Tab-separated table of C-alpha atoms and ligand atoms in Angstrom:
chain	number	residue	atom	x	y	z
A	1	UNK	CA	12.036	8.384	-25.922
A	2	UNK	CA	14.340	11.568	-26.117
A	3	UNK	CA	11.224	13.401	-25.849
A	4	UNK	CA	9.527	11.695	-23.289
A	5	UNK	CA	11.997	11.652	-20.510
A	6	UNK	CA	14.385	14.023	-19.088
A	7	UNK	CA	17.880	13.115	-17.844
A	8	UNK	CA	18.541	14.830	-14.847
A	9	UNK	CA	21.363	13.794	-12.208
A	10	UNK	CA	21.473	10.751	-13.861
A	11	UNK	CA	17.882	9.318	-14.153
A	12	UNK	CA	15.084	9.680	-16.432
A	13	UNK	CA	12.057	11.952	-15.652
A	14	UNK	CA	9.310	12.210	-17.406
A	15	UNK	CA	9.668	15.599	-18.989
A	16	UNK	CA	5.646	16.267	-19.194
A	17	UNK	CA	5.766	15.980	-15.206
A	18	UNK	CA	9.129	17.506	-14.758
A	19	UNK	CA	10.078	20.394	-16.533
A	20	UNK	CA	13.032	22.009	-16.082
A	21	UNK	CA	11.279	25.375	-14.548
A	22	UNK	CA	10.695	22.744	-11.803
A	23	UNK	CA	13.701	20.813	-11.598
A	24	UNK	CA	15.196	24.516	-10.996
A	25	UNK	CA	12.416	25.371	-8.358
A	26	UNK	CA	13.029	22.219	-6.216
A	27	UNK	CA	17.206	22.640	-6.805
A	28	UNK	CA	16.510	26.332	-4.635
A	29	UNK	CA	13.748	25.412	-2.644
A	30	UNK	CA	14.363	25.832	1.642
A	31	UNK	CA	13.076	23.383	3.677
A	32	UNK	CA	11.858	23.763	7.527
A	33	UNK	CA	13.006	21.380	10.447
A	34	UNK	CA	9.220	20.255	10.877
A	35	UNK	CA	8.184	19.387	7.432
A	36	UNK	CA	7.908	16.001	6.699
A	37	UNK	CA	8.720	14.050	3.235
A	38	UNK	CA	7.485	11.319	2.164
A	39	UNK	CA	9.721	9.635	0.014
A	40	UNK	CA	9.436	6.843	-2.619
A	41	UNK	CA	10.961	4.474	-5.490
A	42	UNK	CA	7.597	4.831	-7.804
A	43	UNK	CA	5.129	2.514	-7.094
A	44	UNK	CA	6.155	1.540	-3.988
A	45	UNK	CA	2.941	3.299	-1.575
A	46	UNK	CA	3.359	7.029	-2.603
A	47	UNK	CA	-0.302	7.334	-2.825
A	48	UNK	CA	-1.248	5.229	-0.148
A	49	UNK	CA	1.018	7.290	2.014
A	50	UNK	CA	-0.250	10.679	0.895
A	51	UNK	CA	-3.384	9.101	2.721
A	52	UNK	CA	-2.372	8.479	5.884
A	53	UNK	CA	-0.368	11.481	6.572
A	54	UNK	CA	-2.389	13.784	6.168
A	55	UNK	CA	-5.129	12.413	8.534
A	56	UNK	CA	-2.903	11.601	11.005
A	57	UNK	CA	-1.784	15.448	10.859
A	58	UNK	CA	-5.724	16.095	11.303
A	59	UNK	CA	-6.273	13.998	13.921
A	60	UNK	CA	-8.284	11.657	11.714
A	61	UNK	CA	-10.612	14.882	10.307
A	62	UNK	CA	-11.271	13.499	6.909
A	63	UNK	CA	-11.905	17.161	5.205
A	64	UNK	CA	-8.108	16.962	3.519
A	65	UNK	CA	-8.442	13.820	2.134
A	66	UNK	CA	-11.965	14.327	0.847
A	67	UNK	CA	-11.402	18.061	-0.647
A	68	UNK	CA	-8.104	18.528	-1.601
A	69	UNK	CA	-6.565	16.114	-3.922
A	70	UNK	CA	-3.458	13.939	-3.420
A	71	UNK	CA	-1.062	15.695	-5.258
A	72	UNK	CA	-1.625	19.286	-4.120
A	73	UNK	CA	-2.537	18.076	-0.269
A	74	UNK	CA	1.213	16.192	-0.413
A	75	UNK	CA	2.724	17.461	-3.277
A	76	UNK	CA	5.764	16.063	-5.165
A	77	UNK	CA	8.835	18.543	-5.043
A	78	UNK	CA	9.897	17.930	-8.177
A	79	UNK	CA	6.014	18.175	-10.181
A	80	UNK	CA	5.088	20.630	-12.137
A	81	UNK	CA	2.581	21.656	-9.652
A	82	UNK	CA	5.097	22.584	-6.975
A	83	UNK	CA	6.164	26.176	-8.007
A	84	UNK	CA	2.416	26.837	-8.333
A	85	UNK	CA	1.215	26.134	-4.914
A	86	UNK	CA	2.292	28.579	-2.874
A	87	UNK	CA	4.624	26.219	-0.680
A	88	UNK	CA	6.135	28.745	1.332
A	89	UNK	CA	2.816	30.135	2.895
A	90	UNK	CA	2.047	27.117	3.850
A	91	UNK	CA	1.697	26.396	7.745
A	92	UNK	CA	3.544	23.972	9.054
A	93	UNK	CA	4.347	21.192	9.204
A	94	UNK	CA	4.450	21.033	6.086
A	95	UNK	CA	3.547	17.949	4.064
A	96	UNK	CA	5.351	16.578	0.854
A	97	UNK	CA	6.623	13.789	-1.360
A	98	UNK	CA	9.563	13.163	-3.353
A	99	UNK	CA	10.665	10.108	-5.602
A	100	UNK	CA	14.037	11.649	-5.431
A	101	UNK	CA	17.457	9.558	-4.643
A	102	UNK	CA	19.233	10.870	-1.586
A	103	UNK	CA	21.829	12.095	-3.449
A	104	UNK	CA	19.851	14.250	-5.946
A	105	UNK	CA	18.246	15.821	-2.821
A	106	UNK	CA	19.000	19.891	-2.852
A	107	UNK	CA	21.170	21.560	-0.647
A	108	UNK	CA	18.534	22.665	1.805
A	109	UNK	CA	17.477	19.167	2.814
A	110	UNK	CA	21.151	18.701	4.033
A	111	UNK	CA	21.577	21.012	6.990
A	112	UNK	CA	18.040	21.983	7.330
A	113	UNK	CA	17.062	17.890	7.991
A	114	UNK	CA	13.420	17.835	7.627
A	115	UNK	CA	11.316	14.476	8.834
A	116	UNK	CA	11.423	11.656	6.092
A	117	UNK	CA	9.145	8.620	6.020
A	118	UNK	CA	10.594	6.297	3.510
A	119	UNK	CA	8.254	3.658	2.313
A	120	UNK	CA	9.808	0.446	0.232
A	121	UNK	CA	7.799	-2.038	-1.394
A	122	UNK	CA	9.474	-5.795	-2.700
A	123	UNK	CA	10.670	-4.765	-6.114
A	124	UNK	CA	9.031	-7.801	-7.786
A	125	UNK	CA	5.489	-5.594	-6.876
A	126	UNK	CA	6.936	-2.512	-7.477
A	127	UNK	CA	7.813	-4.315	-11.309
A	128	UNK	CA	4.753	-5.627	-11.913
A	129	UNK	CA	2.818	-2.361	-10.801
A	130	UNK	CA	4.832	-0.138	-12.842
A	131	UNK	CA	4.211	-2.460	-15.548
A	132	UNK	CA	0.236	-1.874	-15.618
A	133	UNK	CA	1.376	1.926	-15.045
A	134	UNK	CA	3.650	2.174	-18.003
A	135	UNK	CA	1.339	0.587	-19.887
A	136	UNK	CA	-1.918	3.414	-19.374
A	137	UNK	CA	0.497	6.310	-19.065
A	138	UNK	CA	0.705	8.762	-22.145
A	139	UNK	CA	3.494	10.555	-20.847
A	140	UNK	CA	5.955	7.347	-19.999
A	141	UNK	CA	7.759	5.230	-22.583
A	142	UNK	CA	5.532	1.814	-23.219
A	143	UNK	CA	6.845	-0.675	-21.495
A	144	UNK	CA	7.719	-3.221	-24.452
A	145	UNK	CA	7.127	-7.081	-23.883
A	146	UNK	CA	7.585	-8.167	-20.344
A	147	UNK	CA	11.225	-9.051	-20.953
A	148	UNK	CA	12.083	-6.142	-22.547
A	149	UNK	CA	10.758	-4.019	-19.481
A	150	UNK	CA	12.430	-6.159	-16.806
A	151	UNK	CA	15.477	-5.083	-18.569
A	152	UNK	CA	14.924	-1.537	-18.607
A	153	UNK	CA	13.665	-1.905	-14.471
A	154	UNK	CA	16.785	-4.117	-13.591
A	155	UNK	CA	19.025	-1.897	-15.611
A	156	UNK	CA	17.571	1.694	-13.855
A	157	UNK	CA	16.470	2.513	-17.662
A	158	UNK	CA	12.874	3.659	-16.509
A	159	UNK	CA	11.914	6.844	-15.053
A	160	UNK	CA	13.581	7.500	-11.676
A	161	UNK	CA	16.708	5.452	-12.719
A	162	UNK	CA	17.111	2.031	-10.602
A	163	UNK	CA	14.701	0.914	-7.574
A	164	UNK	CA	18.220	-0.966	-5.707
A	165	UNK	CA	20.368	2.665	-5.937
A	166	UNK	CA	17.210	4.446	-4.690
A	167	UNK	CA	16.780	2.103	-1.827
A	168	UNK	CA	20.575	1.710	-1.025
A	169	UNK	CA	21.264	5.506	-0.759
A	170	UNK	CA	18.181	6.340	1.442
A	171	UNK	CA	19.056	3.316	3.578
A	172	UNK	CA	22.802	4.386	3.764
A	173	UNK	CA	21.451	8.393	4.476
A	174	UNK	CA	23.180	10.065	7.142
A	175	UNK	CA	20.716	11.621	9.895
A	176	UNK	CA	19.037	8.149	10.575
A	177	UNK	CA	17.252	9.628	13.667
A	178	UNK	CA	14.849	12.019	11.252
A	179	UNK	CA	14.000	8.899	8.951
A	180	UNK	CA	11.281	6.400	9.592
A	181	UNK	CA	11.448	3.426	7.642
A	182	UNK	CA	8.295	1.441	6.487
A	183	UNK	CA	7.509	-1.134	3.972
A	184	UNK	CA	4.240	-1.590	1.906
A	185	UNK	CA	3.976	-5.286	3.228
A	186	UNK	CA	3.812	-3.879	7.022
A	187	UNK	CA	1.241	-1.867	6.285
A	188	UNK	CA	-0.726	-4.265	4.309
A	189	UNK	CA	-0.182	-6.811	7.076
A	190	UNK	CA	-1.161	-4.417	9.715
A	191	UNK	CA	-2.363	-1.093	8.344
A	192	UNK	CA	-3.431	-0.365	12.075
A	193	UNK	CA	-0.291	-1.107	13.301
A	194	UNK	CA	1.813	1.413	10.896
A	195	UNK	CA	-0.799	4.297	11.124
A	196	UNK	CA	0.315	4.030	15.090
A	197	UNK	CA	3.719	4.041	14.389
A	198	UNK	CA	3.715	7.088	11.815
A	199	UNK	CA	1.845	8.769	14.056
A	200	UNK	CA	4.302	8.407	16.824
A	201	UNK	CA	7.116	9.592	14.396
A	202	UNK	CA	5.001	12.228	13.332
A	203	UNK	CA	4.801	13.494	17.040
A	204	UNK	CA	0.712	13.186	17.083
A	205	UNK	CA	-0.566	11.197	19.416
A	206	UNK	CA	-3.998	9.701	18.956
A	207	UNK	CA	-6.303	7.475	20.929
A	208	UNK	CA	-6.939	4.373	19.134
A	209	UNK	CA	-10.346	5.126	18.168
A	210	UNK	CA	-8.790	7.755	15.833
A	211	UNK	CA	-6.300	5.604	14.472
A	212	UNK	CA	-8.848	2.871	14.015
A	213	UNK	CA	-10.764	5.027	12.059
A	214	UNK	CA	-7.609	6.797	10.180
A	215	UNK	CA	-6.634	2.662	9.334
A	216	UNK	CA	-10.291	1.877	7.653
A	217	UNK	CA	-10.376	4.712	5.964
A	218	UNK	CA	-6.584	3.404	4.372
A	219	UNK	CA	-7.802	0.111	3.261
A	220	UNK	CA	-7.586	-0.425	-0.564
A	221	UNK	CA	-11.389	-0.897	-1.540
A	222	UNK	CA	-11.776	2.264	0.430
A	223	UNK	CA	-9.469	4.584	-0.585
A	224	UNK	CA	-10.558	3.332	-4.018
A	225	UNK	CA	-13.444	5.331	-3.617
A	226	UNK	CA	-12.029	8.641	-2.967
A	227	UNK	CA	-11.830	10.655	-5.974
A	228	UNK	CA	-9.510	13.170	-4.117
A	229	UNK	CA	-6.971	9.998	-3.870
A	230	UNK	CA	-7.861	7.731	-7.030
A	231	UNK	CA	-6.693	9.802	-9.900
A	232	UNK	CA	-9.993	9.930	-11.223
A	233	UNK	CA	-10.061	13.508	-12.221
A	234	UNK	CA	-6.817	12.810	-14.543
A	235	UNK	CA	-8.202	12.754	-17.967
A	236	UNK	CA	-8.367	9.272	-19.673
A	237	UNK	CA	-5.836	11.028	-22.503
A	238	UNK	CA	-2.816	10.820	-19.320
A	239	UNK	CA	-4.258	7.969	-17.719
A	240	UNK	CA	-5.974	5.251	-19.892
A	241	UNK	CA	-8.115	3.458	-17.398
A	242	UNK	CA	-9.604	1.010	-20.240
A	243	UNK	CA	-5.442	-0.341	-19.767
A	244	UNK	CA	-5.167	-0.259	-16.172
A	245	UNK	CA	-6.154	1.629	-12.833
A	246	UNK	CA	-3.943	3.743	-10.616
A	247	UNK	CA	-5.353	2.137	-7.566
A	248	UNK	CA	-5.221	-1.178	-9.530
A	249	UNK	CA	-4.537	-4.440	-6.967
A	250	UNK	CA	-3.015	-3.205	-3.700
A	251	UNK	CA	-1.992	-6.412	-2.726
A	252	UNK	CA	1.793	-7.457	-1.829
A	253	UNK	CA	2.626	-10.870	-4.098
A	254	UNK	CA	1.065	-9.958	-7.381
A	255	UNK	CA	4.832	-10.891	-8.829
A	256	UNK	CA	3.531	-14.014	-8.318
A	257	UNK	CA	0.789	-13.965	-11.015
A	258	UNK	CA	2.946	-11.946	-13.408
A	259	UNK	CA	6.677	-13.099	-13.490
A	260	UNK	CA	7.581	-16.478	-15.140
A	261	UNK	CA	9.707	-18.625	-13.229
A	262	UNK	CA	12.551	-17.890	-14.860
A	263	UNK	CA	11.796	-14.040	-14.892
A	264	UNK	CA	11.602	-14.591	-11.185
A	265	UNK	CA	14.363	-16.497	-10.850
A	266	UNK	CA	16.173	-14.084	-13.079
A	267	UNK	CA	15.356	-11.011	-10.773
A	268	UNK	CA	16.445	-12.836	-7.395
A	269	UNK	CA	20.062	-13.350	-8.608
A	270	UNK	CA	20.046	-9.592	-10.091
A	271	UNK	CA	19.129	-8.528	-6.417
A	272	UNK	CA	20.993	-10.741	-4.407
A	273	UNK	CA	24.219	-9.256	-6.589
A	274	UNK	CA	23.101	-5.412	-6.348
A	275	UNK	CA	21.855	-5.618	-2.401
A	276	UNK	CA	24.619	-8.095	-1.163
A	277	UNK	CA	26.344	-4.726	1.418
A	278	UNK	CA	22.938	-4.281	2.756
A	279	UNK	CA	22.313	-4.912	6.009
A	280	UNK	CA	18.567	-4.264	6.601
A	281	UNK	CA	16.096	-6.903	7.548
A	282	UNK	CA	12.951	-6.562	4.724
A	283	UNK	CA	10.279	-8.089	5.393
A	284	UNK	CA	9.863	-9.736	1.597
A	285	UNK	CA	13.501	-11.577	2.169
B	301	LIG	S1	3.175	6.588	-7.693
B	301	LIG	O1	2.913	6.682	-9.155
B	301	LIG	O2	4.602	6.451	-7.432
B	301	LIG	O3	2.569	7.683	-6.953
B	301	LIG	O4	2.479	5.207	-7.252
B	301	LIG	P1	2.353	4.696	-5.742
B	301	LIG	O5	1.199	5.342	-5.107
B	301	LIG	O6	3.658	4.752	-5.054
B	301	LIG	O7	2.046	3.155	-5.977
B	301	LIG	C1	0.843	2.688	-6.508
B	301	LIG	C2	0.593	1.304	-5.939
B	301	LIG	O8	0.129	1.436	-4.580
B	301	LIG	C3	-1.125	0.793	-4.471
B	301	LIG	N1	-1.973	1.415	-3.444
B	301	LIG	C4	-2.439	0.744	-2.371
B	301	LIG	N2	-2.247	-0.529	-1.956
B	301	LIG	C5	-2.880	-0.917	-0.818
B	301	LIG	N3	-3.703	-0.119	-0.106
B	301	LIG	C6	-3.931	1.159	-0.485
B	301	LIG	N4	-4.748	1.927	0.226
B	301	LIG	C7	-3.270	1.646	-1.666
B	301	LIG	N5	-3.256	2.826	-2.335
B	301	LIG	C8	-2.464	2.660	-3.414
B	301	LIG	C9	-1.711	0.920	-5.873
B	301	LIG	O9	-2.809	0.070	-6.051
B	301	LIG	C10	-0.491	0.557	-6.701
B	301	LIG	O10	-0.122	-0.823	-6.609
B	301	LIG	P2	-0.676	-1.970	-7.577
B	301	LIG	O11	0.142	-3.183	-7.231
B	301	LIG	O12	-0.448	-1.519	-8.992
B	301	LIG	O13	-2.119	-2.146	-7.240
């Protein structure tokens, strides 16, 4: 476990993803007013995000999506791949992600206030996806028995430290006007919908055609085809796909086929304790 995961500010990272060259890269790194972060608790639409964005940005063009894969056409801050990439020649806007907690943002983010989308997801999902995701990834710490890793998810013992501090501090962020807040359920409810309205945040504006076609493109058994998007070209030694896909369900309610009751019942009082000052309306309440 020591070796596996990196404390840093707090949290566990995984250190294979996150070393410290990177840690130190993102710490220094200057943002501009027009790039725009996409920010997530793990599991919670990262990927289905790093879709959208980007053809939105190209006016529904699929050549990003379909050449350049997720990670280096949206890349994480924090990733290994960052430093590599050449971020600062990059034309703007820029386009990233971050699983970072507000407060572990760097200093630049704070007066510099680039666009965020943040995307939640019900925790319950975001539980039982991680659990799949634990399970094929080489580089995380296996998940234990289903008990055991509802501990270590309720407790913030899992890479990324705790999905209700990461959700309460972006929620609580100052700057509200450059933050867009969007949940997995919306856009599975109306994908077509929530393209619109990132697009609108994102300054673009597109007929409907484009945002039609930018929405179907989106849709799980879709994007499930694009090996720019699917993880695919990670090699089965980081990603065991005998265990369990990346693009795996994409549903909202799968807690439903993998909590007990109890589990369940278990979680609700956890979250009713920890999210008892927050105001906002989610959808899965
Ligand atoms: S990560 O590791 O943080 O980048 O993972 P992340 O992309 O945030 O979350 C993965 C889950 O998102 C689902 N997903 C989608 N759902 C619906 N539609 C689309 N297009 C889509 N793309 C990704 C993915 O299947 C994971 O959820 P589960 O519940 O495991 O299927």
């Amino acid at each position: 476990e020591a070796e596996l995961y990196t404390e840093y500010k707090g949290v566990y990272l995984p250190t294979h993803l996150h070393p410290q060259g990177s840690l130190k890269y993102y710490e220094e790194f200057t943002f501009r007013h027009d790039d725009i972060l996409i920010v997530t608790y793990p599991k919670s639409g990262t990927t289905w995000m790093q879709e959208i964005v980007p053809l939105v940005q190209s006016g529904g063009d699929l050549t990003p999506v379909l050449t350049v894969p997720n990670w280096d056409r949206v890349p994480w801050l924090e990733e290994t791949r960052a430093c590599v990439l050449n971020l600062e020649q990059r034309a703007s806007p820029r386009l990233f992600s971050t699983h970072y907690h507000y407060n572990m943002m760097p200093a630049s983010f704070f007066t510099v206030k680039p666009k965020v989308i943040y995307v939640m997801r019900n925790p319950k999902d975001v539980f039982t996806s991680s659990y799949h995701y634990y399970g094929m990834a080489s580089f995380l710490v296996q998940p234990g028995t289903q008990d055991q890793f509802l501990q270590k998810f309720l407790n913030g013992k899992v890479m990324f430290g705790s999905w209700f501090d990461h959700v309460i501090g972006w929620l609580n962020a100052k700057d509200q006007d450059r933050t867009m807040y969007i949940s997995y359920e919306e856009m599975i409810f109306d994908l077509r919908d929530s393209v619109s309205k990132i697009s609108q945040f994102m300054g673009k504006s597109l007929d409907s055609e484009v945002i039609e076609k930018i929405a179907d493109h989106c849709v799980f058994k879709n994007m499930k085809q694009n090996k720019m998007s699917n993880y695919s070209l990670v090699p089965n030694e980081f990603m065991d796909r005998n265990k369990s896909e990346f693009l795996r369900k994409g549903i909202a309610g799968d807690w439903k086929n993998q909590l007990t009751v109890s589990q369940a019942e278990y979680f609700d009082a956890v979250y009713k304790n920890q999210m008892k000052d927050i105001k906002y309306k989610f959808v899965w309440d």
